[in-house]
PDB file of C-alpha atoms in Angstrom:
ATOM      1  CA  MET A 738       0.000   0.000   0.000  1.00 73.00           C
ATOM      2  CA  ASN A 739       1.225   3.454  -0.884  1.00 92.00           C
ATOM      3  CA  ILE A 740      -0.117   6.677   0.543  1.00 97.00           C
ATOM      4  CA  ALA A 741       1.731   9.984   0.545  1.00 97.00           C
ATOM      5  CA  TYR A 742       0.942  13.589   1.285  1.00 98.00           C
ATOM      6  CA  VAL A 743       2.233  16.946   0.141  1.00 98.00           C
ATOM      7  CA  THR A 744       2.149  20.138   2.175  1.00 96.00           C
ATOM      8  CA  SER A 745       3.380  23.576   1.202  1.00 95.00           C
ATOM      9  CA  LEU A 746       3.460  26.715   3.294  1.00 90.00           C
ATOM     10  CA  LYS A 747       3.028  28.809   0.147  1.00 92.00           C
ATOM     11  CA  ARG A 748      -0.663  29.552  -0.448  1.00 86.00           C
ATOM     12  CA  GLY A 749      -2.048  27.605  -3.410  1.00 87.00           C
ATOM     13  CA  GLU A 750       1.207  25.744  -4.079  1.00 94.00           C
ATOM     14  CA  THR A 751      -0.042  22.290  -3.091  1.00 94.00           C
ATOM     15  CA  ASP A 752      -3.034  22.671  -5.428  1.00 92.00           C
ATOM     16  CA  ARG A 753      -0.769  23.840  -8.236  1.00 94.00           C
ATOM     17  CA  LEU A 754       1.658  20.959  -7.744  1.00 96.00           C
ATOM     18  CA  LEU A 755      -1.041  18.293  -7.664  1.00 97.00           C
ATOM     19  CA  THR A 756      -2.846  19.737 -10.692  1.00 95.00           C
ATOM     20  CA  GLU A 757       0.428  19.892 -12.617  1.00 95.00           C
ATOM     21  CA  THR A 758       1.319  16.351 -11.541  1.00 95.00           C
ATOM     22  CA  ALA A 759      -2.038  15.109 -12.796  1.00 96.00           C
ATOM     23  CA  THR A 760      -1.523  16.900 -16.120  1.00 95.00           C
ATOM     24  CA  GLN A 761       1.939  15.389 -16.560  1.00 94.00           C
ATOM     25  CA  LEU A 762       0.849  11.889 -15.604  1.00 95.00           C
ATOM     26  CA  ARG A 763      -2.151  11.967 -17.947  1.00 94.00           C
ATOM     27  CA  ALA A 764       0.156  13.114 -20.758  1.00 94.00           C
ATOM     28  CA  ARG A 765       2.257  10.017 -20.006  1.00 93.00           C
ATOM     29  CA  GLY A 766      -0.807   7.794 -20.358  1.00 94.00           C
ATOM     30  CA  LYS A 767      -1.486   7.192 -16.674  1.00 94.00           C
ATOM     31  CA  SER A 768      -5.057   6.603 -15.550  1.00 94.00           C
ATOM     32  CA  LEU A 769      -6.057   8.821 -12.627  1.00 96.00           C
ATOM     33  CA  THR A 770      -8.989   9.050 -10.249  1.00 96.00           C
ATOM     34  CA  GLY A 771      -9.796  11.647  -7.602  1.00 96.00           C
ATOM     35  CA  ILE A 772      -9.996  15.425  -7.815  1.00 96.00           C
ATOM     36  CA  VAL A 773      -7.619  18.302  -8.483  1.00 95.00           C
ATOM     37  CA  LYS A 774      -8.154  22.045  -8.487  1.00 93.00           C
ATOM     38  CA  VAL A 775      -9.106  23.573 -11.825  1.00 91.00           C
ATOM     39  CA  ALA A 776      -5.945  25.528 -12.582  1.00 78.00           C
ATOM     40  CA  ASN A 777      -7.437  28.325 -14.672  1.00 72.00           C
ATOM     41  CA  TYR A 778     -10.426  29.055 -12.390  1.00 52.00           C
ATOM     42  CA  LYS A 779     -10.209  32.591 -11.032  1.00 67.00           C
ATOM     43  CA  SER A 780     -11.584  33.247  -7.574  1.00 57.00           C
ATOM     44  CA  SER A 781     -14.129  36.021  -7.307  1.00 61.00           C
ATOM     45  CA  PHE A 782     -13.104  36.705  -3.676  1.00 55.00           C
ATOM     46  CA  ASP A 783     -10.147  38.749  -2.466  1.00 55.00           C
ATOM     47  CA  ASN A 784      -9.009  35.993  -0.110  1.00 50.00           C
ATOM     48  CA  GLY A 785      -9.003  33.416  -2.934  1.00 53.00           C
ATOM     49  CA  CYS A 786     -11.395  31.132  -1.052  1.00 62.00           C
ATOM     50  CA  ASP A 787     -13.418  30.143  -4.092  1.00 67.00           C
ATOM     51  CA  MET A 788     -12.640  26.935  -5.919  1.00 74.00           C
ATOM     52  CA  GLN A 789     -13.583  24.529  -8.650  1.00 84.00           C
ATOM     53  CA  VAL A 790     -12.273  20.985  -8.751  1.00 92.00           C
ATOM     54  CA  ARG A 791     -12.059  18.591 -11.661  1.00 94.00           C
ATOM     55  CA  VAL A 792     -13.195  15.024 -11.136  1.00 93.00           C
ATOM     56  CA  LEU A 793     -10.526  12.793 -12.646  1.00 94.00           C
ATOM     57  CA  PRO A 794     -10.060  11.536 -15.221  1.00 89.00           C
ATOM     58  CA  LYS A 795     -12.341  13.633 -17.471  1.00 86.00           C
ATOM     59  CA  GLY A 796     -14.550  15.820 -15.332  1.00 88.00           C
ATOM     60  CA  PRO A 797     -16.939  17.341 -14.657  1.00 93.00           C
ATOM     61  CA  ASP A 798     -15.697  20.485 -12.966  1.00 91.00           C
ATOM     62  CA  ILE A 799     -17.564  21.207  -9.735  1.00 91.00           C
ATOM     63  CA  LYS A 800     -17.576  24.478  -7.807  1.00 89.00           C
ATOM     64  CA  ILE A 801     -17.097  23.359  -4.186  1.00 83.00           C
ATOM     65  CA  THR A 802     -17.490  26.757  -2.557  1.00 82.00           C
ATOM     66  CA  GLN A 803     -20.545  28.893  -2.046  1.00 78.00           C
ATOM     67  CA  ASN A 804     -21.062  32.629  -2.048  1.00 71.00           C
ATOM     68  CA  LEU A 805     -21.736  33.777   1.512  1.00 68.00           C
ATOM     69  CA  GLY A 806     -21.856  37.443   0.611  1.00 64.00           C
ATOM     70  CA  LYS A 807     -19.386  40.267   0.378  1.00 68.00           C
ATOM     71  CA  GLY A 808     -17.071  40.579   3.355  1.00 64.00           C
ATOM     72  CA  SER A 809     -17.770  37.117   4.764  1.00 61.00           C
ATOM     73  CA  ASP A 810     -14.721  35.352   6.175  1.00 60.00           C
ATOM     74  CA  ALA A 811     -16.603  32.173   7.092  1.00 56.00           C
ATOM     75  CA  CYS A 812     -15.754  28.842   5.494  1.00 61.00           C
ATOM     76  CA  ARG A 813     -17.235  28.836   2.017  1.00 70.00           C
ATOM     77  CA  LEU A 814     -17.072  25.071   1.450  1.00 77.00           C
ATOM     78  CA  ASP A 815     -20.307  23.783   0.005  1.00 81.00           C
ATOM     79  CA  PRO A 816     -21.019  20.406   1.649  1.00 81.00           C
ATOM     80  CA  ALA A 817     -23.507  19.449  -1.091  1.00 87.00           C
ATOM     81  CA  ALA A 818     -20.944  20.143  -3.826  1.00 88.00           C
ATOM     82  CA  ILE A 819     -18.287  18.173  -1.959  1.00 87.00           C
ATOM     83  CA  ALA A 820     -20.753  15.297  -1.584  1.00 89.00           C
ATOM     84  CA  GLU A 821     -21.378  15.453  -5.345  1.00 92.00           C
ATOM     85  CA  ALA A 822     -17.624  15.296  -6.038  1.00 92.00           C
ATOM     86  CA  VAL A 823     -17.246  12.338  -3.656  1.00 92.00           C
ATOM     87  CA  THR A 824     -20.187  10.542  -5.289  1.00 91.00           C
ATOM     88  CA  ARG A 825     -18.808  11.084  -8.794  1.00 92.00           C
ATOM     89  CA  VAL A 826     -15.359   9.794  -7.818  1.00 92.00           C
ATOM     90  CA  ASP A 827     -16.801   6.899  -5.807  1.00 89.00           C
ATOM     91  CA  SER A 828     -19.121   5.838  -8.636  1.00 87.00           C
ATOM     92  CA  GLY A 829     -16.221   5.688 -11.092  1.00 82.00           C
ATOM     93  CA  SER A 830     -14.123   2.580 -11.451  1.00 79.00           C
ATOM     94  CA  MET A 831     -10.697   2.310  -9.877  1.00 86.00           C
ATOM     95  CA  ASP A 832     -10.064  -1.003 -11.614  1.00 82.00           C
ATOM     96  CA  ARG A 833      -7.638   0.499 -14.113  1.00 86.00           C
ATOM     97  CA  SER A 834      -6.522   3.496 -12.092  1.00 93.00           C
ATOM     98  CA  ASP A 835      -2.804   4.056 -11.647  1.00 95.00           C
ATOM     99  CA  LEU A 836      -3.162   6.736  -8.972  1.00 96.00           C
ATOM    100  CA  PHE A 837      -5.782   8.407  -6.768  1.00 97.00           C
ATOM    101  CA  ILE A 838      -5.190  12.126  -6.150  1.00 97.00           C
ATOM    102  CA  LEU A 839      -7.042  14.264  -3.612  1.00 97.00           C
ATOM    103  CA  ASN A 840      -6.249  17.957  -3.835  1.00 95.00           C
ATOM    104  CA  LYS A 841      -6.899  18.551  -0.148  1.00 94.00           C
ATOM    105  CA  PHE A 842      -7.576  16.571   2.988  1.00 96.00           C
ATOM    106  CA  GLY A 843      -9.685  19.301   4.541  1.00 89.00           C
ATOM    107  CA  PRO A 844     -12.323  19.875   7.219  1.00 87.00           C
ATOM    108  CA  GLU A 845     -14.769  17.306   5.820  1.00 88.00           C
ATOM    109  CA  GLU A 846     -12.111  14.576   5.825  1.00 93.00           C
ATOM    110  CA  ALA A 847     -10.789  15.664   9.234  1.00 93.00           C
ATOM    111  CA  ALA A 848     -14.318  15.024  10.532  1.00 91.00           C
ATOM    112  CA  GLY A 849     -14.297  11.533   8.974  1.00 92.00           C
ATOM    113  CA  ARG A 850     -16.459  12.475   5.987  1.00 92.00           C
ATOM    114  CA  GLY A 851     -15.666  13.670   2.500  1.00 91.00           C
ATOM    115  CA  PHE A 852     -13.188  11.454   0.672  1.00 94.00           C
ATOM    116  CA  CYS A 853     -12.174   9.248   3.632  1.00 95.00           C
ATOM    117  CA  THR A 854     -14.011   6.155   2.427  1.00 94.00           C
ATOM    118  CA  VAL A 855     -12.875   6.682  -1.176  1.00 95.00           C
ATOM    119  CA  ILE A 856      -9.231   6.864  -0.030  1.00 96.00           C
ATOM    120  CA  GLY A 857      -9.726   3.573   1.805  1.00 94.00           C
ATOM    121  CA  THR A 858     -11.323   2.004  -1.260  1.00 93.00           C
ATOM    122  CA  ALA A 859      -8.401   3.068  -3.452  1.00 95.00           C
ATOM    123  CA  LEU A 860      -5.875   1.629  -1.014  1.00 94.00           C
ATOM    124  CA  ASP A 861      -7.862  -1.597  -0.610  1.00 92.00           C
ATOM    125  CA  GLN A 862      -7.743  -1.976  -4.402  1.00 92.00           C
ATOM    126  CA  GLY A 863      -3.985  -1.403  -4.489  1.00 93.00           C
ATOM    127  CA  VAL A 864      -4.201   2.077  -6.027  1.00 95.00           C
ATOM    128  CA  PRO A 865      -1.519   4.450  -4.672  1.00 97.00           C
ATOM    129  CA  VAL A 866      -2.934   7.603  -3.045  1.00 97.00           C
ATOM    130  CA  LEU A 867      -1.475  11.106  -3.165  1.00 98.00           C
ATOM    131  CA  VAL A 868      -3.099  13.731  -0.933  1.00 98.00           C
ATOM    132  CA  GLY A 869      -2.614  17.453  -0.458  1.00 97.00           C
ATOM    133  CA  VAL A 870      -2.782  18.424   3.202  1.00 97.00           C
ATOM    134  CA  GLY A 871      -2.986  21.949   4.600  1.00 90.00           C
ATOM    135  CA  GLY A 872      -1.147  22.841   7.774  1.00 88.00           C
ATOM    136  CA  ALA A 873      -4.356  22.976   9.811  1.00 89.00           C
ATOM    137  CA  SER A 874      -5.230  19.388   8.859  1.00 93.00           C
ATOM    138  CA  ILE A 875      -1.896  17.587   9.217  1.00 94.00           C
ATOM    139  CA  LYS A 876      -2.644  16.098  12.646  1.00 95.00           C
ATOM    140  CA  ALA A 877      -6.075  14.898  11.515  1.00 96.00           C
ATOM    141  CA  PHE A 878      -4.568  13.395   8.359  1.00 97.00           C
ATOM    142  CA  GLU A 879      -1.800  11.623  10.269  1.00 95.00           C
ATOM    143  CA  SER A 880      -4.414  10.202  12.642  1.00 95.00           C
ATOM    144  CA  PHE A 881      -6.556   9.103   9.694  1.00 96.00           C
ATOM    145  CA  ALA A 882      -3.588   7.483   7.935  1.00 96.00           C
ATOM    146  CA  GLY A 883      -2.551   5.587  11.049  1.00 94.00           C
ATOM    147  CA  GLY A 884       1.135   6.288  10.520  1.00 91.00           C
ATOM    148  CA  LEU A 885       1.143   4.713   7.046  1.00 94.00           C
ATOM    149  CA  ALA A 886       1.449   7.905   4.971  1.00 97.00           C
ATOM    150  CA  VAL A 887       4.802   9.316   3.930  1.00 96.00           C
ATOM    151  CA  PRO A 888       5.468  13.023   3.452  1.00 97.00           C
ATOM    152  CA  VAL A 889       6.700  14.096   0.020  1.00 97.00           C
ATOM    153  CA  ALA A 890       8.548  17.355  -0.525  1.00 97.00           C
ATOM    154  CA  ALA A 891       6.479  20.036  -2.221  1.00 97.00           C
ATOM    155  CA  THR A 892       8.390  19.939  -5.507  1.00 96.00           C
ATOM    156  CA  GLU A 893       7.327  18.555  -8.868  1.00 94.00           C
ATOM    157  CA  GLN A 894      10.331  16.237  -9.033  1.00 95.00           C
ATOM    158  CA  ALA A 895       9.831  14.806  -5.531  1.00 97.00           C
ATOM    159  CA  ILE A 896       6.170  14.122  -6.261  1.00 97.00           C
ATOM    160  CA  LEU A 897       6.908  12.466  -9.610  1.00 96.00           C
ATOM    161  CA  ASP A 898       9.674  10.394  -7.977  1.00 96.00           C
ATOM    162  CA  TRP A 899       7.224   9.174  -5.321  1.00 97.00           C
ATOM    163  CA  VAL A 900       4.596   8.360  -7.958  1.00 96.00           C
ATOM    164  CA  HIS A 901       7.153   6.417 -10.002  1.00 94.00           C
ATOM    165  CA  SER A 902       8.197   4.479  -6.898  1.00 94.00           C
ATOM    166  CA  ALA A 903       4.582   3.829  -5.875  1.00 95.00           C
ATOM    167  CA  LEU A 904       3.636   2.591  -9.337  1.00 91.00           C
ATOM    168  CA  SER A 905       6.566   0.190  -9.419  1.00 87.00           C
ATOM    169  CA  ASP A 906       6.102  -1.006  -5.840  1.00 75.00           C
ATOM    170  CA  SER A 907       4.394  -4.380  -5.727  1.00 38.00           C
ATOM    171  CA  ARG A 908       4.196  -4.632  -1.946  1.00 39.00           C
ATOM    172  CA  VAL A 909       0.744  -5.029  -0.454  1.00 43.00           C
ATOM    173  CA  THR A 910       0.043  -3.712   3.031  1.00 43.00           C
ATOM    174  CA  THR A 911      -3.163  -3.939   4.983  1.00 42.00           C
ATOM    175  CA  THR A 912      -5.196  -0.822   5.702  1.00 46.00           C
ATOM    176  CA  ASP A 913      -6.121  -1.971   9.204  1.00 47.00           C
ATOM    177  CA  ASN A 914      -4.419   1.038  10.799  1.00 47.00           C
ATOM    178  CA  MET A 915      -6.423   3.561   8.795  1.00 47.00           C
ATOM    179  CA  ARG A 916      -9.521   5.276  10.141  1.00 45.00           C
ATOM    180  CA  TYR A 917     -12.223   5.283   7.443  1.00 37.00           C
TER     181      TYR A 917
END
């Protein structure tokens, strides 16, 4: 079993790296499942907290934030949109998937919802998992992963090196330590 996570202190960098990784891997003929941030989507909010994700491999794009009004600093995540993204990924087949990518292990996953079960499904099926994790969610992610996830440096080369290693690794490990 292979599960890794990427964290960057630079705002938006983890999303950029995972989206770019997905683009490069698809260009190399790899089959991907999961979600990544839509790279060319422009936030309509000053704080940048407005996002669309692309369901891999071919879409659709789903806006996972909601407009709470001008000046709002509250969390804009749209639970219904996240549930739609989870459902679309979960209903797809991982049979031929080379890699599962989740742009962010966020508040929904930290609470045991969101993509937690889908991550477990991918790992149970032997699909390597690559997850973006924000600083506020690292402890929750490490608890969820049960000590099985490895950190990967927030560089394109380090991520691609891990993916190459994960795809060539034939070891099978149980997911008993994971919380999903």
